Coordinates of C-alpha atoms and ligand atoms in Angstrom, one line a residue:
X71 CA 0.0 0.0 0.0
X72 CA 2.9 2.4 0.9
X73 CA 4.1 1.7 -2.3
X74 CA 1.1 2.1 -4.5
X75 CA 0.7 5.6 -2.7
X76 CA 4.6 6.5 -3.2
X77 CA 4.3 5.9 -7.1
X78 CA 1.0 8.3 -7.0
X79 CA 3.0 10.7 -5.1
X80 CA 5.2 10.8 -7.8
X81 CA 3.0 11.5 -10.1
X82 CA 1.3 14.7 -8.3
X83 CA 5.3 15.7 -7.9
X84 CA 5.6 15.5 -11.8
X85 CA 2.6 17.2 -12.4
X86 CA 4.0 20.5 -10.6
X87 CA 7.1 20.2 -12.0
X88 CA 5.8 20.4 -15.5
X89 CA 3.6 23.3 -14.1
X90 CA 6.0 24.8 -12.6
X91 CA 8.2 24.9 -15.8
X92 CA 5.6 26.1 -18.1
X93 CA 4.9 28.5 -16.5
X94 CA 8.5 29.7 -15.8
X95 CA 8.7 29.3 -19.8
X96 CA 5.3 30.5 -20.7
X97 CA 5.7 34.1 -18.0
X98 CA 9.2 33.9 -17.1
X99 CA 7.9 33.6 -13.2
X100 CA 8.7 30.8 -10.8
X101 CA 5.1 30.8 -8.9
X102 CA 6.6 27.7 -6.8
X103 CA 9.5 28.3 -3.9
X104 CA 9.9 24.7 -3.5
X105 CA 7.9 21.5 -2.7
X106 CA 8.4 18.8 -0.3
X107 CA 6.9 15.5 0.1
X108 CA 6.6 12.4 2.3
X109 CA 5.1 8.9 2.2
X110 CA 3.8 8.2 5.8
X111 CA 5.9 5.5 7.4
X112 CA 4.7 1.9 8.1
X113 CA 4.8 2.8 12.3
X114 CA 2.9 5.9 11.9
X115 CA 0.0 4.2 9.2
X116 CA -0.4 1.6 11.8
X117 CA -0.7 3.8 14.2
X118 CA -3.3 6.3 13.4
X119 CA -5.3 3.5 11.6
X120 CA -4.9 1.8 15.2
X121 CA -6.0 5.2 16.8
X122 CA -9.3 5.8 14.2
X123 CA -10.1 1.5 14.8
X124 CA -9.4 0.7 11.3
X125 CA -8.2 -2.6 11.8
X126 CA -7.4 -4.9 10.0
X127 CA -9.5 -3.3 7.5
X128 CA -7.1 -2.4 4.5
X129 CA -10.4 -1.2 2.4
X130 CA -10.7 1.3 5.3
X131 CA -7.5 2.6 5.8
X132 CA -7.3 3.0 2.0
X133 CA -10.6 5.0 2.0
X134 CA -10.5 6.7 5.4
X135 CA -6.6 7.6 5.9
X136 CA -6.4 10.2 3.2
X137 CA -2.9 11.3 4.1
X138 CA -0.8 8.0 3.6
X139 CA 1.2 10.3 1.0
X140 CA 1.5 14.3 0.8
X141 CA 3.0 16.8 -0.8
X142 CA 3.3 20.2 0.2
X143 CA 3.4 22.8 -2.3
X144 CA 5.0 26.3 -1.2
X145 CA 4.4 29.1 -3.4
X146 CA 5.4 33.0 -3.4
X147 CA 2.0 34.3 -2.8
X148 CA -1.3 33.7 -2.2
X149 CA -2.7 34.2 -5.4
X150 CA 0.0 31.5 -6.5
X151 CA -1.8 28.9 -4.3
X152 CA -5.0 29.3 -5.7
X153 CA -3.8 29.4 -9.1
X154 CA -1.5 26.2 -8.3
X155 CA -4.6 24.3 -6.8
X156 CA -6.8 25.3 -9.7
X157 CA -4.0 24.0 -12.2
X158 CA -3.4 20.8 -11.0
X159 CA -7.5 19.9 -10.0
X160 CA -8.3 21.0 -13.1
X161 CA -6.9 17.9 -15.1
X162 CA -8.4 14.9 -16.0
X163 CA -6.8 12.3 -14.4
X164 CA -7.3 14.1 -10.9
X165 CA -10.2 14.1 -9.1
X166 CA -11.2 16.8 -6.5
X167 CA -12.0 15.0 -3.3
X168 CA -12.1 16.8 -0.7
X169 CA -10.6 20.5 -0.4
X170 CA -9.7 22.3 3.2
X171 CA -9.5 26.2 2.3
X172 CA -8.1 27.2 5.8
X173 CA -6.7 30.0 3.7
X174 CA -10.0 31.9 3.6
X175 CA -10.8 30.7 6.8
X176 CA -7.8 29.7 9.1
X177 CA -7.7 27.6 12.4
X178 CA -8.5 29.1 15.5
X179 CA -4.7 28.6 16.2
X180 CA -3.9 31.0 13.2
X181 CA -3.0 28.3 11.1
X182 CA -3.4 28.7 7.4
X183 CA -3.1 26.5 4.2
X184 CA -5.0 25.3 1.3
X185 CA -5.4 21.2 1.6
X186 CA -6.6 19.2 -1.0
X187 CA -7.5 15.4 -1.2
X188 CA -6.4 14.1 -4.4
X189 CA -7.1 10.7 -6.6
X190 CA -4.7 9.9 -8.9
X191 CA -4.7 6.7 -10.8
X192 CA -1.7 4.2 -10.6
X193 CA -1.4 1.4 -13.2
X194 CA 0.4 -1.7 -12.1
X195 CA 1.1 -4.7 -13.5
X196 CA -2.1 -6.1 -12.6
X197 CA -4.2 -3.2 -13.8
X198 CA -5.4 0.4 -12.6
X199 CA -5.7 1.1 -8.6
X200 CA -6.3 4.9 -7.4
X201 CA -4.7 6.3 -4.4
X202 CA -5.2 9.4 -2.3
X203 CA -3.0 12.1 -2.1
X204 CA -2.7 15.1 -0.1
X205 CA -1.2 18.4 -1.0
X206 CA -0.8 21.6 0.9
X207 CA -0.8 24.9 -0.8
X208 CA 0.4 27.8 1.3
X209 CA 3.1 30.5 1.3
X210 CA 6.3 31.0 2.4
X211 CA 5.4 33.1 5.3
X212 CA 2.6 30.5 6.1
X213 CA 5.4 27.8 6.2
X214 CA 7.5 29.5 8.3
X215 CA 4.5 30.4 10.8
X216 CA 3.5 26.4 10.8
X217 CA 7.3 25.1 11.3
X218 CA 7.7 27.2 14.2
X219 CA 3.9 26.1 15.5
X220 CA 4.9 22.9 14.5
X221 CA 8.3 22.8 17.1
X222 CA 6.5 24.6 20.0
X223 CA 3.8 22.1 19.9
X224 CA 5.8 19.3 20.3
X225 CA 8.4 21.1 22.8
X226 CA 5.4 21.5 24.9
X227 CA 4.0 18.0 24.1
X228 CA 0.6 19.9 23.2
X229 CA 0.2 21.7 26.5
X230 CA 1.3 25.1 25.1
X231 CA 1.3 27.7 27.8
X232 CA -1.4 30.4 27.2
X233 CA 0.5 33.1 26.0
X234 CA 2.3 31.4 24.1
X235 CA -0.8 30.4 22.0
X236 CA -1.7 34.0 21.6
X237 CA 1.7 35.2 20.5
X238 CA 1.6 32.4 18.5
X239 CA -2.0 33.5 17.0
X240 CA -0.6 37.2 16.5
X241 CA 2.4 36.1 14.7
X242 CA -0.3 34.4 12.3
X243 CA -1.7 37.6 11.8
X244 CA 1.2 39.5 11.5
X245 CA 2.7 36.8 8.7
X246 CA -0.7 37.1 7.1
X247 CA -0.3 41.3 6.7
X248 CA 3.4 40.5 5.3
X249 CA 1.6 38.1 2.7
X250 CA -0.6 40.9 1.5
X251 CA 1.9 43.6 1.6
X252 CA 4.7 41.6 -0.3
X253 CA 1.5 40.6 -3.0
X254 CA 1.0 44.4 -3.4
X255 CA 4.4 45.6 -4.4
X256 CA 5.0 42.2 -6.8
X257 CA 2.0 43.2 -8.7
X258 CA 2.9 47.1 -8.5
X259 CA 6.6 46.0 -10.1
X260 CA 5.3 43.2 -12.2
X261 CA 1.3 43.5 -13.0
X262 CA -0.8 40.6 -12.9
X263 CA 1.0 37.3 -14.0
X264 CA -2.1 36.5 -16.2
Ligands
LIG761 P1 2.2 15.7 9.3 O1 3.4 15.1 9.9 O2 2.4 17.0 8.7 O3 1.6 14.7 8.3 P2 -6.3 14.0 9.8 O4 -6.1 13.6 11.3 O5 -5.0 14.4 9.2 O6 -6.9 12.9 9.0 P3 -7.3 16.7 10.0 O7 -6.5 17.1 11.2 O8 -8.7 17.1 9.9 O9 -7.3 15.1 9.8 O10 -6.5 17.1 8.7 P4 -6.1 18.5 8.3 O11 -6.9 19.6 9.0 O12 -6.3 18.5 6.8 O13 -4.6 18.6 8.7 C1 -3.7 17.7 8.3 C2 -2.3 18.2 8.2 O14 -2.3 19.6 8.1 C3 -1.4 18.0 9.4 O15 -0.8 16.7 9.3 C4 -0.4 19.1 9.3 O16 0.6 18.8 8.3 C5 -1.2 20.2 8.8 N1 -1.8 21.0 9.9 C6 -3.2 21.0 10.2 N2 -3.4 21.8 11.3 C7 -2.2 22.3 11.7 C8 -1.8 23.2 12.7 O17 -2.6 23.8 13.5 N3 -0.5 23.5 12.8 C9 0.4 23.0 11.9 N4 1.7 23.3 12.1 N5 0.1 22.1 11.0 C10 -1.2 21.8 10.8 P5 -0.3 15.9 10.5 O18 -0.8 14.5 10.3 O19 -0.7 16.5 11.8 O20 1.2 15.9 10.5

């Protein structure tokens, strides 16, 4: 199963690299910083499949455990996400499953990112399967903010102190203005892309 979703994975990675170059070639922009991607490993399937009661059930862990393989896509603004998720959804060998716009309306926490469930097909030797694959859109000032959420969280094995959480939730905000003031000047210097 790891495998089937790590040959899917690589599929979705093509996919933006092709994007990614055509539209370098087509507008001489790079709308991607860079992308990153993990398959899940054997330990931590079994284990949240143990924590949501999937097994033995493989059909169910197939179905229900949408994250077995992600890739996280980090663009330069937040137009570029949009316009990344729209590019790769729109073809026809993905389907749209399920989409998480925390962008337009972010965790309580301040967190922000566009997630999308994807279903690619893989063909095998024994025919056609299709996997699930999850990709995050977000920018590089949302990265940063959900790295640094992402280490405090742990350090504090989930019991963040209080005001920790709100500077935490003002930093959010304060990437979140950055985002919209470094959007502003790229389109006063460059226009719209398209
Ligand atoms: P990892 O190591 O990044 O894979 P799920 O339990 O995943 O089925 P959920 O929580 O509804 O269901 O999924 P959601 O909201 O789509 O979030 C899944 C992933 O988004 C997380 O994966 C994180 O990568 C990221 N994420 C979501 N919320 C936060 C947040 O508040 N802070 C940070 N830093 N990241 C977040 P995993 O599995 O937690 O970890």
């Amino acid at each position: 199963m790891l495998l089937e979703h790590e040959f899917g994975l690589r599929e979705i990675e093509t996919k933006i690299a092709i994007l990614r170059e055509e539209f370098m070639h087509l507008h001489d922009y790079n709308p991607i910083e860079h992308v990153s991607s993990r398959v899940k490993t054997a330990e931590s399937l079994l284990a949240k499949a143990t924590r949501k009661g999937l097994l033995p059930d493989m059909d169910r862990i197939r179905t229900e455990i949408t994250d077995i393989a992600g890739a996280r896509v980090t663009c330069s603004f937040v137009e570029d996400t949009y316009r990344m998720f729209d590019l790769l959804t729109e073809q026809d060998d993905v389907e749209l499953v399920h989409v998480k716009d925390y962008i337009a309306e972010p965790k309580p926490n301040g967190y922000k990112s566009l997630h999308a469930i994807l279903q690619v097909p893989v063909f095998l030797s024994t025919g056609r399967i299709d996997v699930h694959i999850e990709v995050q859109f977000r920018t590089i000032a949302m990265d940063f903010w959900a790295s640094l959420e992402h280490k405090i969280y742990y350090k504090y094995d989930a019991k963040v102190p209080d005001r920790i959480l709100r500077e935490l939730h003002d930093a959010a905000l304060t990437a979140a203005e950055l985002d919209g003031k470094m959007e502003r000047l790229h389109r006063e210097l460059h226009g719209p892309v398209v």
